[in-house]
Coordinates of C-alpha atoms in Angstrom, one line a residue:
X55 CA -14.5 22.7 -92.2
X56 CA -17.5 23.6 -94.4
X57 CA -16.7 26.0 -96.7
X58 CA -20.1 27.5 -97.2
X59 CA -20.3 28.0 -93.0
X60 CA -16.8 28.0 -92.3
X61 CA -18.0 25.3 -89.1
X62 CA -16.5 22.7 -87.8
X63 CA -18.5 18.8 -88.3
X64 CA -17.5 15.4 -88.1
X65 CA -17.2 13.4 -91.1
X66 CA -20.1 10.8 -90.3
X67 CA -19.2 7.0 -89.5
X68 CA -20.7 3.8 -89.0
X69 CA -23.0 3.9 -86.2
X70 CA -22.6 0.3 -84.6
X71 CA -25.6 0.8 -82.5
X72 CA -28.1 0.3 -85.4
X73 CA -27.1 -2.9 -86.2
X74 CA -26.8 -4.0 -82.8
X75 CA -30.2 -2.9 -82.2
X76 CA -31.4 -6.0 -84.1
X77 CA -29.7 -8.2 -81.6
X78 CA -31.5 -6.9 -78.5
X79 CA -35.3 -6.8 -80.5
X80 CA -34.5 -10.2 -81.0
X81 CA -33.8 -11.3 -77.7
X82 CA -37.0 -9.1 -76.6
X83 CA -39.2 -10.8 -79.3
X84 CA -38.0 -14.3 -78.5
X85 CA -38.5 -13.9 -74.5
X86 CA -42.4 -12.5 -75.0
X87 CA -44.1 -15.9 -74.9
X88 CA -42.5 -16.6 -71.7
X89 CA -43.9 -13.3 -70.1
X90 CA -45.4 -13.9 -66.9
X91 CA -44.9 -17.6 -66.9
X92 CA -42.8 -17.8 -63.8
X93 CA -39.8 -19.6 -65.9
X94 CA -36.7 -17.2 -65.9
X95 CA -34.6 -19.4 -67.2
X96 CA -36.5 -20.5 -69.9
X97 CA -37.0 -16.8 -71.2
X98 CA -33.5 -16.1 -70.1
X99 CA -32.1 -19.3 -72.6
X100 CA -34.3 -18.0 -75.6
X101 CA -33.5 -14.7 -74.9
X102 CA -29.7 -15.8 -75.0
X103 CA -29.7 -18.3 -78.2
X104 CA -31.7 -15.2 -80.1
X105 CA -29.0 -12.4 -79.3
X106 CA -25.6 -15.1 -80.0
X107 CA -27.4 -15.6 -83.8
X108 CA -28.0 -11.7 -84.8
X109 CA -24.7 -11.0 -83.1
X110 CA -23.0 -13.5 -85.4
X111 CA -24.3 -11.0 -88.3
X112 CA -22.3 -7.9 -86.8
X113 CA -18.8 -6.6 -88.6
X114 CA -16.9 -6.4 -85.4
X115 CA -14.3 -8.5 -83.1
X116 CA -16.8 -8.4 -80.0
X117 CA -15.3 -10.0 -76.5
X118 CA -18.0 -10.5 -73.7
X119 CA -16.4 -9.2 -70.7
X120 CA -19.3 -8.8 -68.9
X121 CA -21.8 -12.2 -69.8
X122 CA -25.0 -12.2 -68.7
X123 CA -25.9 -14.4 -66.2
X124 CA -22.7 -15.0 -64.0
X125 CA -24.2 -14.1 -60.6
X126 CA -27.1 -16.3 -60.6
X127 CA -26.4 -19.5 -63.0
X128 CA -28.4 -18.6 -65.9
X129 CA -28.2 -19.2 -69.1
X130 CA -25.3 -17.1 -70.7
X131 CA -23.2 -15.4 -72.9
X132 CA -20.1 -16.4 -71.2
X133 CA -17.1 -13.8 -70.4
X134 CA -14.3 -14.6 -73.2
X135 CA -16.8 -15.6 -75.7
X136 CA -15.7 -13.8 -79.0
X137 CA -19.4 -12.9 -81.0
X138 CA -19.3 -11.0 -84.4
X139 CA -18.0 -12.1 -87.9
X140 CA -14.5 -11.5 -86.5
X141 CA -13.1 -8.6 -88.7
X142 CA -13.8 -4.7 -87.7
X143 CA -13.6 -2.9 -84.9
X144 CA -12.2 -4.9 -81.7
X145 CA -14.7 -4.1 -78.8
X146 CA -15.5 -5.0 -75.3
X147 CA -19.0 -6.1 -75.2
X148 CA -21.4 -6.5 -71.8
X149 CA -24.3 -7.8 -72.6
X150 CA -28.0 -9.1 -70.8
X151 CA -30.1 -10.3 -73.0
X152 CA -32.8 -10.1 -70.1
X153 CA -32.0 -7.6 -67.6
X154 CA -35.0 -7.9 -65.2
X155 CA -35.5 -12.2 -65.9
X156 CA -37.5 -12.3 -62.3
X157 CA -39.8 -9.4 -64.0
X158 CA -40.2 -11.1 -67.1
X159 CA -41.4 -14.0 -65.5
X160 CA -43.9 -12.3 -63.2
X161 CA -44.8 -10.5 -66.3
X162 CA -43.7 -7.1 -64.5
X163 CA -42.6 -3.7 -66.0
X164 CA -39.0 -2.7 -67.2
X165 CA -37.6 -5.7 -68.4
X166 CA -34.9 -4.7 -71.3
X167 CA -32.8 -6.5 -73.3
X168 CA -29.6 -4.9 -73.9
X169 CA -26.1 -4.7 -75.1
X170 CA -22.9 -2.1 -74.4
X171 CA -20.2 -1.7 -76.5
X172 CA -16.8 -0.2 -75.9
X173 CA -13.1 -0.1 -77.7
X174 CA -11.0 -3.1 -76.6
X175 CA -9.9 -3.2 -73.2
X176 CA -12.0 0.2 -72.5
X177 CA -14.4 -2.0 -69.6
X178 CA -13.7 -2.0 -66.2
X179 CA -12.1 -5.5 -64.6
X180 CA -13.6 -5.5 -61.0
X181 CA -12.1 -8.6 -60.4
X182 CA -15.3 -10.7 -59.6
X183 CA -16.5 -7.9 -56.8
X184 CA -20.3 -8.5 -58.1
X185 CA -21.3 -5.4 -56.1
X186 CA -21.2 -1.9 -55.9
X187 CA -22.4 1.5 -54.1
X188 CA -23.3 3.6 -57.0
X189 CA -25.0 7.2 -57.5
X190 CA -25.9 8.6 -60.7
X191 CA -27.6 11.9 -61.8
X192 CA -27.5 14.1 -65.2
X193 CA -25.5 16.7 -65.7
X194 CA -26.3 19.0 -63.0
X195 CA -24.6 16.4 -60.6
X196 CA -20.8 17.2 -61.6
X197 CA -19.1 18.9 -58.6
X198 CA -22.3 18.5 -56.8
X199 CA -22.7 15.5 -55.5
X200 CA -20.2 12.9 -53.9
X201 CA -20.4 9.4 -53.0
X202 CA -18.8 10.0 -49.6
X203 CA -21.5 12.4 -48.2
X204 CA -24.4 11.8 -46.9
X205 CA -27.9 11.5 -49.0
X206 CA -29.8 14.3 -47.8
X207 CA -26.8 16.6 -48.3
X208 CA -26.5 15.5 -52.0
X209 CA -30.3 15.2 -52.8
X210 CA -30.3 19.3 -51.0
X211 CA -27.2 20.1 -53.3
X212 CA -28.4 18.6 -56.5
X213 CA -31.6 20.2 -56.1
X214 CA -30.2 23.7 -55.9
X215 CA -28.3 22.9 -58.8
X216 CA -31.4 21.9 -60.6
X217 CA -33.1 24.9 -59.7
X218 CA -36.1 22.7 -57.8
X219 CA -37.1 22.5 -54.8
X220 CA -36.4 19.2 -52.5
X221 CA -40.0 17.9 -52.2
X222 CA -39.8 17.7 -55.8
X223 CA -36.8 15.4 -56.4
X224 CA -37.1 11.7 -57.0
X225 CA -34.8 9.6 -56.2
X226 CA -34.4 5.6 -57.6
X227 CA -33.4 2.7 -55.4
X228 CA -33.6 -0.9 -55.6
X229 CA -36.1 -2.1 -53.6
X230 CA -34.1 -4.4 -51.4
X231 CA -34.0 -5.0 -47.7
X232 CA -30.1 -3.7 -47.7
X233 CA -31.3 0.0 -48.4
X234 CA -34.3 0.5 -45.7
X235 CA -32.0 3.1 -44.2
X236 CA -31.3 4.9 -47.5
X237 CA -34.5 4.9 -48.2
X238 CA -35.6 6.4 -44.9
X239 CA -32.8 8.6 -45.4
X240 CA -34.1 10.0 -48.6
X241 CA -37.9 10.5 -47.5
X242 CA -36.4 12.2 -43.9
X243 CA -34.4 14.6 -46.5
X244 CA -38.0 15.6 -48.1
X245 CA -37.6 13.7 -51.4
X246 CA -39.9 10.9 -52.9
X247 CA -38.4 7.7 -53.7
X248 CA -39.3 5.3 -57.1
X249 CA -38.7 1.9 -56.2
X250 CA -37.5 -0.3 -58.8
X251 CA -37.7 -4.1 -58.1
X252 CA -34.9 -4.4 -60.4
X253 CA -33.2 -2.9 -63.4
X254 CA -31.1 -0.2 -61.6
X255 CA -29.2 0.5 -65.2
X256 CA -32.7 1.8 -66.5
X257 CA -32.9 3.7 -63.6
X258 CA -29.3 5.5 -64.1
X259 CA -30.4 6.5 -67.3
X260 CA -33.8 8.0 -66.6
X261 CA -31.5 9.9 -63.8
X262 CA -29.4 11.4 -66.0
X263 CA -31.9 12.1 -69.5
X264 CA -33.9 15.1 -69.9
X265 CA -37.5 15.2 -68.9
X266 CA -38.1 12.3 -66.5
X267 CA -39.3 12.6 -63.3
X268 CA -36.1 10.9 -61.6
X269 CA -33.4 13.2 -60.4
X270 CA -31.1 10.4 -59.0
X271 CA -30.2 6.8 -58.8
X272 CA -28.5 5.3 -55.8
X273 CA -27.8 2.7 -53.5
X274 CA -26.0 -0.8 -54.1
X275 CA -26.3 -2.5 -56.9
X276 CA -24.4 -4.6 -59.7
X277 CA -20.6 -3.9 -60.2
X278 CA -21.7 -5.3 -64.1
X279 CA -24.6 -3.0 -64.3
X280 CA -22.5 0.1 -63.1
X281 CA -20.2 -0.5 -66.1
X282 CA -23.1 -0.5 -68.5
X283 CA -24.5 2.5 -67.0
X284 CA -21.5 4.2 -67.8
X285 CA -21.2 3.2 -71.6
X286 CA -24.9 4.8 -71.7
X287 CA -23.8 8.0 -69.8
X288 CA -21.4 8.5 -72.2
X289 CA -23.7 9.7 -74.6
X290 CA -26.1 11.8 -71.9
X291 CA -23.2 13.6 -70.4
X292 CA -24.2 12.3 -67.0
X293 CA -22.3 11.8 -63.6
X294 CA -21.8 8.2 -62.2
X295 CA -19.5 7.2 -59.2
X296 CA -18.9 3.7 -57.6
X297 CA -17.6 2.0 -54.9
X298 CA -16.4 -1.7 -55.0
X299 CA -18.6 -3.5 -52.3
X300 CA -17.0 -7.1 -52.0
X301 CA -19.7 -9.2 -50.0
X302 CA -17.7 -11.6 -47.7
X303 CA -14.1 -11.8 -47.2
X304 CA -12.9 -14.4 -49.6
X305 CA -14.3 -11.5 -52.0
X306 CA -12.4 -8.5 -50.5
X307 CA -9.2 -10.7 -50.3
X308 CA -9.5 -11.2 -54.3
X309 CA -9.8 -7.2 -55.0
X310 CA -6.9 -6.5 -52.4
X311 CA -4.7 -9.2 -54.1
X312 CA -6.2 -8.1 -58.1
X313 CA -4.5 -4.4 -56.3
X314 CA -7.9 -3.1 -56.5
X315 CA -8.0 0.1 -53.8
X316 CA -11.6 -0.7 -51.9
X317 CA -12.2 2.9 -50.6
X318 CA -12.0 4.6 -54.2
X319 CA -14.7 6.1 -55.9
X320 CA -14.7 4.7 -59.2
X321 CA -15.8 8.2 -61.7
X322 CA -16.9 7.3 -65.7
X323 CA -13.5 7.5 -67.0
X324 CA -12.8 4.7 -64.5
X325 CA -15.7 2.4 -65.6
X326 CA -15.0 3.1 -69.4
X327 CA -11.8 4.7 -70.2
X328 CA -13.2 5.4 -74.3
X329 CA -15.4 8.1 -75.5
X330 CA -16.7 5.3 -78.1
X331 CA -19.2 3.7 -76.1
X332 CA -22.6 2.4 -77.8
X333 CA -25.5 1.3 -75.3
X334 CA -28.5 -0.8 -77.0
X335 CA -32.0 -1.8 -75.2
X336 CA -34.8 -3.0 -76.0
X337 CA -38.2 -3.3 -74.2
X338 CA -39.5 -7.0 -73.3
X339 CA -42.1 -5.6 -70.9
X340 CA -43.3 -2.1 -70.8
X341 CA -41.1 0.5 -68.8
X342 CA -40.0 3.8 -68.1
X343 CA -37.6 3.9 -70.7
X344 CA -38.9 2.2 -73.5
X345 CA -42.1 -0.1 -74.4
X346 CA -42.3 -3.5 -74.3
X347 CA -42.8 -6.5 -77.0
X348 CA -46.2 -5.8 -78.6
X349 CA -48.1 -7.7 -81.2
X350 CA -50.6 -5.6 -83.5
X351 CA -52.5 -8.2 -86.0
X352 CA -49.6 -9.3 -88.3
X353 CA -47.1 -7.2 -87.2
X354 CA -44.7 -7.3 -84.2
X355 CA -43.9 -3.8 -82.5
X356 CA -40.8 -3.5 -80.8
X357 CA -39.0 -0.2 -79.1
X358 CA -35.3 0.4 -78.9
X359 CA -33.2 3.3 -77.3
X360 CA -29.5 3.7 -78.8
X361 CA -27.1 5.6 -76.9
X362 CA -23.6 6.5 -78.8
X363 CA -20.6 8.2 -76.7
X364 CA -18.6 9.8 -79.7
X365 CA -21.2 11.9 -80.7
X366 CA -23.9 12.4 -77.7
X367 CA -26.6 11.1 -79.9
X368 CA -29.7 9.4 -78.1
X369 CA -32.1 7.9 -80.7
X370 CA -35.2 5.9 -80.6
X371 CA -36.1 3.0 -82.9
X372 CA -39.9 1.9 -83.2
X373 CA -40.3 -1.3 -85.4
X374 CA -42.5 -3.4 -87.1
X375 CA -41.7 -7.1 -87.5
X376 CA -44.2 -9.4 -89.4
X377 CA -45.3 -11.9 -86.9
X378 CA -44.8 -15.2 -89.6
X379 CA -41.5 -14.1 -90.1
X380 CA -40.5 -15.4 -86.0
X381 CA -42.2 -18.4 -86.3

């Protein structure tokens, strides 16, 4: 209690994010000279060995519980890695040092480098179901939309709830053969669509912030990514729901038998049970959310968004890295 106000504050408290930040700009920087080289795992490696060094300089007890490159092979940060000096705060940690290595390699937009953060045992264990159905909006989605209806009638409700009219909304989806329907769906409903050739989490997250031009994020996507989506809606007060999505049946019989209930829609509190969530990214290419990597005569420009849960803070961090310095 301030007793000049008589309000009500928080005392403040280490903010984690900012020096997690330096993690994910060094993954970004590292992975630049393999922009549009057509190697993904050779930006995907450096992008790896970068992030495992600056995370080594962290004051916490970090377990990867979601590693980065798992479905496809890559290069990784392997789940049950510990990363950190090993005293502080024991975390779960997700991390993806490229999210978007097929982008970077084409030298395509949105490629991010990122991290999420959340107490110890606080993540989601989808028991190796890789996939989910997911939707995501800000806000204005809660007790509005719902998984199990159709599109059109949640795109209709959630723009009445948004006070806009349907031909206005924009709505994200991957841009994979699997959703042709949805996405005929969504145009026959009277909204536009922004395909995203990958990097649905940046797409939850411009759902659900203030003054971007998507309204909604659907379709099927990464079980992994959903969980890191909802450490960064944490801190935006947004709405996410999932649905597990096993693709063949060995992968349905090890959800059943991990007692996993396959027609449940998974809410936030289900994907992260704590408030203290931290989500970190930084640009490697340019993007909606943030900028990419740029170099500006000695100096190395990077752009960062940090999201923290506990307090609902969203803040942006532009740098300047002299160039000699990452040689």
């Amino acid at each position: 209690m301030s007793p000049e106000t008589g309000t009500l504050y928080q005392h403040p408290d280490r903010n984690l994010g900012m020096e997690l930040v330096r993690a994910t700009e060094a993954a970004a920087i590292r992975a630049v000279p393999f922009i549009g080289r057509g190697d993904k795992n050779a930006a995907d490696g450096a992008a790896v060995d970068a992030m495992r060094k600056f995370l080594g300089t962290v004051e916490f007890d970090g377990l990867v519980v979601i590693g980065e490159g798992e479905k496809d092979h890559a290069p990784m940060l392997y789940n049950g890695e510990h990363v950190g000096s090993g005293e502080g705060p024991a975390c779960d940690i997700a991390v993806d040092p490229i999210d978007g290595t097929s982008l970077t390699a084409a030298g395509r937009q949105n490629a991010l480098s990122m991290i999420a953060v959340a107490d110890r045992g606080a993540m989601y264990d989808p028991s190796a179901v890789f996939y989910m159905e997911k939707i995501v909006t800000g806000f204005e989605g809660h007790g509005v939309v719902d998984l199990n209806r159709p599109i059109g009638e949640n795109i209709r409700a959630l723009a009445k709830a948004k006070n806009k009219d349907v031909s206005d909304m924009v709505v994200a989806v991957l841009d994979r053969p699997r959703h042709a329907q949805l996405i005929n769906d969504i145009r026959e409903a009277g909204a536009g669509t922004r395909l995203m050739l990958d990097g649905d989490v940046a797409g939850g997250i411009n759902a659900a912030m203030h003054g971007t031009r998507i309204d909604m994020c659907v379709g099927t996507g990464g079980t992994p990514e959903g969980i890191i989506t909802a450490c960064a809606l944490k801190a935006l007060g947004g709405l996410i729901q999932g649905r597990l999505l096993p693709s063949d049946d060995d992968e349905r019989q090890r959800a059943i038998d991990a007692g996993h209930d396959l027609d449940r829609v998974l809410h936030i509190d289900d994907l992260v049970t704590s408030d203290n969530t931290y989500f970190v990214a930084t640009g490697v290419t340019d993007g909606q959310l943030v900028d990419g990597v740029r170099k500006h005569g000695p100096a190395i420009r990077t752009e960062s968004i940090i999201l923290r849960g506990r307090s609902g803070t969203v803040r942006r961090v532009v740098a300047e890295h002299l160039a000699e310095k990452w040689l």
